[in-house]
Amino acid sequence: MFGFSAPIALLMGFGMWTLPPSPRWLLLRAIQGKGPLQEYKEKAIGALSKLRGRPAGDKVSEKQIEDTIISLKTAYTDEEAEGNFLEVLQGPSLKAFTIGGGLVLFQQITGQPSVLYYAGSILQSAGFSAAADAARVSVVIGIFKSLMTAVAVLKADDLGRRPLLIGGVCGIVRI
């Protein structure tokens, strides 16, 4: 039953194998000094032409690559020196780090991921006699969770993230 996804995964793997490298990634490697700019520029023009369905050496692709090089050089030279992990525990980052870490912690504490992982065993213990029945119900639970996640993604901005977060936390605390 779980093997139904294998053909899709193989198709995606084959599709990814045939994709050319990202032109922006190629240029970034050259700007970071990981190879000669001219070589990576030619590869980027070829990759962009292939992705856009244009003939190799197309002037529009060359112009886009030149613009991207300028943009990357500006961004790469304007970057500050790399920070360290301790910066997360200071200043304005601390609040975001605390909230994000707390959400992950409380998600694990509530046991929701464990329930999904062991849904088949839990359902068998709850009275489903066959493992196949429990597996089917687990799939239904997964589909329902996926649908509700899609609804949440579409509605999160309309309803506001903060009220949804506070409501969810209140629901967890109440249970």
Tab-separated table of C-alpha atoms in Angstrom:
chain	number	residue	atom	x	y	z
A	1	MET	CA	0.000	0.000	0.000
A	2	PHE	CA	2.808	2.416	0.824
A	3	GLY	CA	4.560	1.479	-2.428
A	4	PHE	CA	2.040	3.525	-4.428
A	5	SER	CA	4.210	6.597	-3.934
A	6	ALA	CA	7.335	4.934	-5.360
A	7	PRO	CA	6.536	5.679	-9.048
A	8	ILE	CA	5.945	9.332	-8.216
A	9	ALA	CA	9.222	9.518	-6.298
A	10	LEU	CA	11.085	7.860	-9.176
A	11	LEU	CA	9.516	10.261	-11.674
A	12	MET	CA	10.487	13.248	-9.537
A	13	GLY	CA	14.010	11.902	-9.098
A	14	PHE	CA	14.389	11.474	-12.851
A	15	GLY	CA	13.010	14.967	-13.440
A	16	MET	CA	15.418	16.487	-10.957
A	17	TRP	CA	18.316	14.587	-12.503
A	18	THR	CA	17.586	16.146	-15.921
A	19	LEU	CA	17.244	19.721	-14.622
A	20	PRO	CA	20.137	22.046	-15.324
A	21	PRO	CA	21.793	23.744	-12.350
A	22	SER	CA	20.299	27.032	-11.222
A	23	PRO	CA	21.885	29.962	-13.093
A	24	ARG	CA	21.908	32.065	-9.929
A	25	TRP	CA	23.645	29.284	-7.986
A	26	LEU	CA	26.306	28.982	-10.693
A	27	LEU	CA	26.974	32.725	-10.598
A	28	LEU	CA	27.069	32.790	-6.819
A	29	ARG	CA	29.741	30.084	-6.830
A	30	ALA	CA	31.853	32.195	-9.189
A	31	ILE	CA	31.411	35.349	-7.111
A	32	GLN	CA	32.385	33.454	-3.967
A	33	GLY	CA	35.639	32.501	-5.701
A	34	LYS	CA	34.894	28.813	-6.258
A	35	GLY	CA	35.750	28.987	-9.942
A	36	PRO	CA	36.415	31.316	-12.872
A	37	LEU	CA	33.612	33.828	-13.498
A	38	GLN	CA	33.664	33.449	-17.288
A	39	GLU	CA	33.246	29.661	-17.110
A	40	TYR	CA	30.349	29.861	-14.656
A	41	LYS	CA	28.810	32.733	-16.640
A	42	GLU	CA	28.741	30.596	-19.805
A	43	LYS	CA	27.218	27.695	-17.881
A	44	ALA	CA	24.615	30.048	-16.368
A	45	ILE	CA	23.648	31.444	-19.782
A	46	GLY	CA	23.275	27.904	-21.130
A	47	ALA	CA	21.201	26.811	-18.125
A	48	LEU	CA	18.937	29.873	-18.317
A	49	SER	CA	18.443	29.416	-22.060
A	50	LYS	CA	17.509	25.769	-21.495
A	51	LEU	CA	15.112	26.623	-18.653
A	52	ARG	CA	13.419	29.362	-20.709
A	53	GLY	CA	13.304	27.273	-23.894
A	54	ARG	CA	15.441	29.746	-25.832
A	55	PRO	CA	18.312	29.012	-28.219
A	56	ALA	CA	21.787	28.846	-26.694
A	57	GLY	CA	23.533	32.217	-26.522
A	58	ASP	CA	20.267	34.173	-26.529
A	59	LYS	CA	20.812	37.924	-25.933
A	60	VAL	CA	17.921	38.130	-23.446
A	61	SER	CA	19.483	35.372	-21.347
A	62	GLU	CA	22.872	37.103	-21.474
A	63	LYS	CA	21.306	40.377	-20.295
A	64	GLN	CA	19.528	38.614	-17.417
A	65	ILE	CA	22.775	36.932	-16.405
A	66	GLU	CA	24.640	40.267	-16.460
A	67	ASP	CA	21.931	41.826	-14.260
A	68	THR	CA	22.132	38.879	-11.878
A	69	ILE	CA	25.925	39.180	-11.642
A	70	ILE	CA	25.622	42.860	-10.716
A	71	SER	CA	22.927	42.068	-8.148
A	72	LEU	CA	24.949	39.242	-6.600
A	73	LYS	CA	28.161	41.259	-6.458
A	74	THR	CA	26.324	44.077	-4.699
A	75	ALA	CA	24.627	41.734	-2.236
A	76	TYR	CA	27.750	39.689	-1.587
A	77	THR	CA	29.986	42.692	-0.898
A	78	ASP	CA	27.362	44.415	1.287
A	79	GLU	CA	26.980	41.415	3.595
A	80	GLU	CA	28.209	41.778	7.137
A	81	ALA	CA	30.725	39.388	8.577
A	82	GLU	CA	29.280	36.045	9.571
A	83	GLY	CA	27.692	35.959	12.987
A	84	ASN	CA	27.805	33.275	15.602
A	85	PHE	CA	25.165	31.265	17.400
A	86	LEU	CA	25.273	33.418	20.527
A	87	GLU	CA	23.779	36.341	18.564
A	88	VAL	CA	20.496	34.414	18.527
A	89	LEU	CA	20.402	34.620	22.313
A	90	GLN	CA	20.746	38.411	22.368
A	91	GLY	CA	18.741	41.452	21.346
A	92	PRO	CA	15.708	41.275	19.069
A	93	SER	CA	16.458	37.716	17.959
A	94	LEU	CA	15.906	36.349	21.459
A	95	LYS	CA	12.126	36.866	21.416
A	96	ALA	CA	11.693	35.151	18.034
A	97	PHE	CA	14.026	32.332	19.087
A	98	THR	CA	12.111	31.808	22.348
A	99	ILE	CA	8.707	31.746	20.633
A	100	GLY	CA	9.871	29.434	17.832
A	101	GLY	CA	11.690	27.092	20.193
A	102	GLY	CA	8.728	27.067	22.569
A	103	LEU	CA	6.341	26.109	19.772
A	104	VAL	CA	8.519	23.184	18.741
A	105	LEU	CA	8.986	22.116	22.363
A	106	PHE	CA	5.276	22.199	23.170
A	107	GLN	CA	4.398	20.398	19.942
A	108	GLN	CA	6.648	17.555	21.048
A	109	ILE	CA	5.368	17.640	24.643
A	110	THR	CA	1.733	17.331	23.525
A	111	GLY	CA	2.628	14.100	21.760
A	112	GLN	CA	0.956	14.969	18.469
A	113	PRO	CA	3.845	13.720	16.283
A	114	SER	CA	4.049	10.513	18.320
A	115	VAL	CA	0.335	9.863	17.914
A	116	LEU	CA	0.652	10.171	14.144
A	117	TYR	CA	3.750	7.981	14.062
A	118	TYR	CA	2.149	5.221	16.145
A	119	ALA	CA	-1.409	5.696	14.829
A	120	GLY	CA	-1.583	2.133	13.484
A	121	SER	CA	-0.585	0.559	16.794
A	122	ILE	CA	-2.828	2.904	18.774
A	123	LEU	CA	-5.819	2.114	16.555
A	124	GLN	CA	-5.201	-1.632	16.863
A	125	SER	CA	-5.113	-1.247	20.641
A	126	ALA	CA	-8.340	0.750	20.432
A	127	GLY	CA	-10.183	-2.129	18.801
A	128	PHE	CA	-9.420	-2.284	15.093
A	129	SER	CA	-8.893	-5.996	14.624
A	130	ALA	CA	-6.776	-6.088	11.476
A	131	ALA	CA	-3.560	-4.226	10.851
A	132	ALA	CA	-4.863	-3.314	7.385
A	133	ASP	CA	-7.906	-1.571	8.922
A	134	ALA	CA	-5.680	0.373	11.286
A	135	ALA	CA	-3.383	1.329	8.400
A	136	ARG	CA	-6.356	2.555	6.337
A	137	VAL	CA	-7.611	4.692	9.196
A	138	SER	CA	-4.065	6.038	9.647
A	139	VAL	CA	-4.060	7.060	5.988
A	140	VAL	CA	-7.430	8.776	6.452
A	141	ILE	CA	-6.023	10.639	9.464
A	142	GLY	CA	-3.014	11.715	7.380
A	143	ILE	CA	-5.228	12.896	4.516
A	144	PHE	CA	-7.433	14.820	6.943
A	145	LYS	CA	-4.361	16.413	8.521
A	146	SER	CA	-3.044	17.397	5.070
A	147	LEU	CA	-6.382	18.952	4.111
A	148	MET	CA	-6.601	20.898	7.362
A	149	THR	CA	-2.995	22.045	6.911
A	150	ALA	CA	-3.910	23.365	3.448
A	151	VAL	CA	-6.902	25.214	4.934
A	152	ALA	CA	-4.676	26.644	7.664
A	153	VAL	CA	-2.099	27.838	5.133
A	154	LEU	CA	-4.789	29.549	3.072
A	155	LYS	CA	-6.548	31.129	6.064
A	156	ALA	CA	-3.602	32.015	8.322
A	157	ASP	CA	-3.064	35.433	6.767
A	158	ASP	CA	-6.794	36.231	6.672
A	159	LEU	CA	-7.394	35.384	10.323
A	160	GLY	CA	-4.017	36.554	11.617
A	161	ARG	CA	-1.195	34.410	12.911
A	162	ARG	CA	-1.195	35.776	16.435
A	163	PRO	CA	-4.895	35.040	17.202
A	164	LEU	CA	-4.525	31.554	15.730
A	165	LEU	CA	-1.414	30.908	17.815
A	166	ILE	CA	-3.042	32.152	21.015
A	167	GLY	CA	-6.214	30.151	20.307
A	168	GLY	CA	-4.211	27.004	19.612
A	169	VAL	CA	-2.158	27.376	22.770
A	170	CYS	CA	-5.328	27.961	24.824
A	171	GLY	CA	-6.845	24.823	23.319
A	172	ILE	CA	-3.778	22.766	24.195
A	173	VAL	CA	-3.648	24.132	27.745
A	174	ARG	CA	-7.363	23.467	28.270
A	175	ILE	CA	-7.059	19.845	27.211
